[in-house]
Amino acid sequence: VHFVRLVRPLESHADARHAARAYRCACRQQQRDAMADALFEADDLSAESCQRLADELGLDMDRYRACVADPGTDEETEHSTRWLEDSGIDGLPVIWIQEQRLLGAQTTASFNAALARAKRNRSGG
């Protein structure tokens, strides 16, 4: 299993850019999963709230603030957004199980069915 988390801020979400920056900057300090969890649980994703989350996670705050202010951080997000758009992906999450693409939230049954198909395909059945 290979898990990749891509960042694509939704234009309709006022604080999505702040959350994207917070996530990218946490990644640079090896706190990607912890920040992702914190962002998903947070009710407030303002710049101040994201900074508070970074501090609570123990990030080096000088590095965090420099990262958030760096235009390259937004450029990374724009790059992944363009890749998703160019790939025809118009929603998240997207999950691939071999050649099967599952778009949006999935049930356990849909995962199990996709895994079973992948297993059959791999064994030639």
PDB file of C-alpha atoms in Angstrom:
ATOM      1  CA  VAL A   1       0.000   0.000   0.000  1.00  0.00           C
ATOM      2  CA  HIS A   2       1.325   3.387  -0.968  1.00  0.00           C
ATOM      3  CA  PHE A   3      -0.443   6.374   0.587  1.00  0.00           C
ATOM      4  CA  VAL A   4      -0.052   9.863  -0.866  1.00  0.00           C
ATOM      5  CA  ARG A   5      -1.835  12.915   0.461  1.00  0.00           C
ATOM      6  CA  LEU A   6      -2.229  15.743  -2.057  1.00  0.00           C
ATOM      7  CA  VAL A   7      -3.217  19.287  -1.184  1.00  0.00           C
ATOM      8  CA  ARG A   8      -5.922  21.038  -3.171  1.00  0.00           C
ATOM      9  CA  PRO A   9      -7.512  24.008  -1.408  1.00  0.00           C
ATOM     10  CA  LEU A  10     -11.142  24.476  -2.340  1.00  0.00           C
ATOM     11  CA  GLU A  11     -11.929  27.985  -3.544  1.00  0.00           C
ATOM     12  CA  SER A  12     -15.255  27.834  -1.719  1.00  0.00           C
ATOM     13  CA  HIS A  13     -13.481  27.369   1.631  1.00  0.00           C
ATOM     14  CA  ALA A  14     -12.304  30.718   2.970  1.00  0.00           C
ATOM     15  CA  ASP A  15      -9.458  29.277   5.060  1.00  0.00           C
ATOM     16  CA  ALA A  16      -8.350  26.473   2.733  1.00  0.00           C
ATOM     17  CA  ARG A  17      -5.125  28.274   1.758  1.00  0.00           C
ATOM     18  CA  HIS A  18      -4.142  28.682   5.412  1.00  0.00           C
ATOM     19  CA  ALA A  19      -4.706  24.982   6.027  1.00  0.00           C
ATOM     20  CA  ALA A  20      -2.736  24.046   2.898  1.00  0.00           C
ATOM     21  CA  ARG A  21       0.203  26.177   4.010  1.00  0.00           C
ATOM     22  CA  ALA A  22       0.064  24.730   7.531  1.00  0.00           C
ATOM     23  CA  TYR A  23       0.094  21.192   6.172  1.00  0.00           C
ATOM     24  CA  ARG A  24       2.966  21.825   3.754  1.00  0.00           C
ATOM     25  CA  CYS A  25       5.023  23.530   6.447  1.00  0.00           C
ATOM     26  CA  ALA A  26       4.383  20.713   8.910  1.00  0.00           C
ATOM     27  CA  CYS A  27       5.531  18.238   6.232  1.00  0.00           C
ATOM     28  CA  ARG A  28       8.870  20.017   6.107  1.00  0.00           C
ATOM     29  CA  GLN A  29       9.252  19.280   9.815  1.00  0.00           C
ATOM     30  CA  GLN A  30       8.180  15.623   9.536  1.00  0.00           C
ATOM     31  CA  GLN A  31       4.768  16.276  11.123  1.00  0.00           C
ATOM     32  CA  ARG A  32       2.541  15.647   8.079  1.00  0.00           C
ATOM     33  CA  ASP A  33       0.202  13.076   9.619  1.00  0.00           C
ATOM     34  CA  ALA A  34      -0.102  14.895  12.924  1.00  0.00           C
ATOM     35  CA  MET A  35      -0.932  18.170  11.173  1.00  0.00           C
ATOM     36  CA  ALA A  36      -3.378  16.492   8.786  1.00  0.00           C
ATOM     37  CA  ASP A  37      -5.206  14.970  11.750  1.00  0.00           C
ATOM     38  CA  ALA A  38      -5.199  18.285  13.621  1.00  0.00           C
ATOM     39  CA  LEU A  39      -6.526  20.179  10.586  1.00  0.00           C
ATOM     40  CA  PHE A  40      -9.320  17.669   9.997  1.00  0.00           C
ATOM     41  CA  GLU A  41     -10.378  17.933  13.639  1.00  0.00           C
ATOM     42  CA  ALA A  42     -10.156  21.735  13.846  1.00  0.00           C
ATOM     43  CA  ASP A  43     -13.247  23.913  13.732  1.00  0.00           C
ATOM     44  CA  ASP A  44     -11.209  27.009  12.857  1.00  0.00           C
ATOM     45  CA  LEU A  45      -8.631  27.002  10.050  1.00  0.00           C
ATOM     46  CA  SER A  46      -7.717  30.671  10.129  1.00  0.00           C
ATOM     47  CA  ALA A  47      -4.029  31.560   9.865  1.00  0.00           C
ATOM     48  CA  GLU A  48      -3.929  32.152  13.626  1.00  0.00           C
ATOM     49  CA  SER A  49      -5.555  28.817  14.392  1.00  0.00           C
ATOM     50  CA  CYS A  50      -3.203  26.966  12.040  1.00  0.00           C
ATOM     51  CA  GLN A  51      -0.245  28.633  13.729  1.00  0.00           C
ATOM     52  CA  ARG A  52      -1.607  27.568  17.115  1.00  0.00           C
ATOM     53  CA  LEU A  53      -1.886  23.978  15.858  1.00  0.00           C
ATOM     54  CA  ALA A  54       1.702  24.100  14.623  1.00  0.00           C
ATOM     55  CA  ASP A  55       2.851  25.329  18.026  1.00  0.00           C
ATOM     56  CA  GLU A  56       0.843  22.609  19.806  1.00  0.00           C
ATOM     57  CA  LEU A  57       2.492  20.001  17.586  1.00  0.00           C
ATOM     58  CA  GLY A  58       5.898  21.279  18.664  1.00  0.00           C
ATOM     59  CA  LEU A  59       7.011  22.633  15.313  1.00  0.00           C
ATOM     60  CA  ASP A  60       9.931  25.034  15.190  1.00  0.00           C
ATOM     61  CA  MET A  61       7.858  28.193  14.945  1.00  0.00           C
ATOM     62  CA  ASP A  62      10.536  30.327  13.295  1.00  0.00           C
ATOM     63  CA  ARG A  63      10.802  27.750  10.508  1.00  0.00           C
ATOM     64  CA  TYR A  64       7.015  27.422  10.351  1.00  0.00           C
ATOM     65  CA  ARG A  65       6.454  31.185   9.989  1.00  0.00           C
ATOM     66  CA  ALA A  66       9.182  31.441   7.335  1.00  0.00           C
ATOM     67  CA  CYS A  67       7.620  28.556   5.421  1.00  0.00           C
ATOM     68  CA  VAL A  68       4.119  30.062   5.560  1.00  0.00           C
ATOM     69  CA  ALA A  69       5.483  33.378   4.257  1.00  0.00           C
ATOM     70  CA  ASP A  70       7.528  31.719   1.472  1.00  0.00           C
ATOM     71  CA  PRO A  71       5.825  32.103  -1.957  1.00  0.00           C
ATOM     72  CA  GLY A  72       7.270  28.704  -2.866  1.00  0.00           C
ATOM     73  CA  THR A  73       4.858  27.082  -0.424  1.00  0.00           C
ATOM     74  CA  ASP A  74       1.875  28.341  -2.420  1.00  0.00           C
ATOM     75  CA  GLU A  75       3.645  27.390  -5.666  1.00  0.00           C
ATOM     76  CA  GLU A  76       3.855  23.764  -4.468  1.00  0.00           C
ATOM     77  CA  THR A  77       0.119  23.793  -3.791  1.00  0.00           C
ATOM     78  CA  GLU A  78      -0.594  25.289  -7.216  1.00  0.00           C
ATOM     79  CA  HIS A  79       1.524  22.579  -8.829  1.00  0.00           C
ATOM     80  CA  SER A  80      -0.463  19.763  -7.197  1.00  0.00           C
ATOM     81  CA  THR A  81      -3.742  21.530  -8.035  1.00  0.00           C
ATOM     82  CA  ARG A  82      -2.754  21.758 -11.712  1.00  0.00           C
ATOM     83  CA  TRP A  83      -1.698  18.091 -11.735  1.00  0.00           C
ATOM     84  CA  LEU A  84      -5.051  17.044 -10.288  1.00  0.00           C
ATOM     85  CA  GLU A  85      -6.952  19.166 -12.810  1.00  0.00           C
ATOM     86  CA  ASP A  86      -4.832  17.925 -15.734  1.00  0.00           C
ATOM     87  CA  SER A  87      -5.466  14.346 -14.572  1.00  0.00           C
ATOM     88  CA  GLY A  88      -9.226  14.911 -14.667  1.00  0.00           C
ATOM     89  CA  ILE A  89      -9.616  14.578 -10.930  1.00  0.00           C
ATOM     90  CA  ASP A  90     -12.398  16.870  -9.854  1.00  0.00           C
ATOM     91  CA  GLY A  91     -12.902  15.744  -6.295  1.00  0.00           C
ATOM     92  CA  LEU A  92     -11.101  14.362  -3.288  1.00  0.00           C
ATOM     93  CA  PRO A  93     -10.364  11.926  -1.847  1.00  0.00           C
ATOM     94  CA  VAL A  94      -9.240   9.784  -4.753  1.00  0.00           C
ATOM     95  CA  ILE A  95      -8.130   6.241  -4.123  1.00  0.00           C
ATOM     96  CA  TRP A  96      -6.537   3.947  -6.660  1.00  0.00           C
ATOM     97  CA  ILE A  97      -6.490   0.212  -6.143  1.00  0.00           C
ATOM     98  CA  GLN A  98      -4.514  -1.005  -9.125  1.00  0.00           C
ATOM     99  CA  GLU A  99      -6.329   0.496 -12.138  1.00  0.00           C
ATOM    100  CA  GLN A 100      -9.549   1.164 -10.214  1.00  0.00           C
ATOM    101  CA  ARG A 101     -10.219   4.769  -9.269  1.00  0.00           C
ATOM    102  CA  LEU A 102     -12.525   5.384  -6.313  1.00  0.00           C
ATOM    103  CA  LEU A 103     -13.618   8.992  -6.069  1.00  0.00           C
ATOM    104  CA  GLY A 104     -15.023  10.517  -2.880  1.00  0.00           C
ATOM    105  CA  ALA A 105     -15.802   8.929   0.458  1.00  0.00           C
ATOM    106  CA  GLN A 106     -16.115   5.143   0.199  1.00  0.00           C
ATOM    107  CA  THR A 107     -17.789   2.464   2.234  1.00  0.00           C
ATOM    108  CA  THR A 108     -15.971  -0.536   3.622  1.00  0.00           C
ATOM    109  CA  ALA A 109     -17.911  -2.673   1.148  1.00  0.00           C
ATOM    110  CA  SER A 110     -16.643  -0.665  -1.842  1.00  0.00           C
ATOM    111  CA  PHE A 111     -13.036  -0.979  -0.604  1.00  0.00           C
ATOM    112  CA  ASN A 112     -13.451  -4.711  -0.078  1.00  0.00           C
ATOM    113  CA  ALA A 113     -14.935  -5.155  -3.553  1.00  0.00           C
ATOM    114  CA  ALA A 114     -12.100  -3.174  -5.163  1.00  0.00           C
ATOM    115  CA  LEU A 115      -9.493  -5.159  -3.243  1.00  0.00           C
ATOM    116  CA  ALA A 116     -11.147  -8.439  -4.267  1.00  0.00           C
ATOM    117  CA  ARG A 117     -11.125  -7.377  -7.943  1.00  0.00           C
ATOM    118  CA  ALA A 118      -7.459  -6.395  -7.668  1.00  0.00           C
ATOM    119  CA  LYS A 119      -6.615  -9.746  -6.109  1.00  0.00           C
ATOM    120  CA  ARG A 120      -8.486 -11.617  -8.880  1.00  0.00           C
ATOM    121  CA  ASN A 121      -6.730  -9.545 -11.553  1.00  0.00           C
ATOM    122  CA  ARG A 122      -3.337 -10.199  -9.999  1.00  0.00           C
ATOM    123  CA  SER A 123      -3.857 -13.939  -9.782  1.00  0.00           C
ATOM    124  CA  GLY A 124      -5.290 -14.075 -13.305  1.00  0.00           C
ATOM    125  CA  GLY A 125      -8.780 -15.015 -12.127  1.00  0.00           C
TER     126      GLY A 125
END
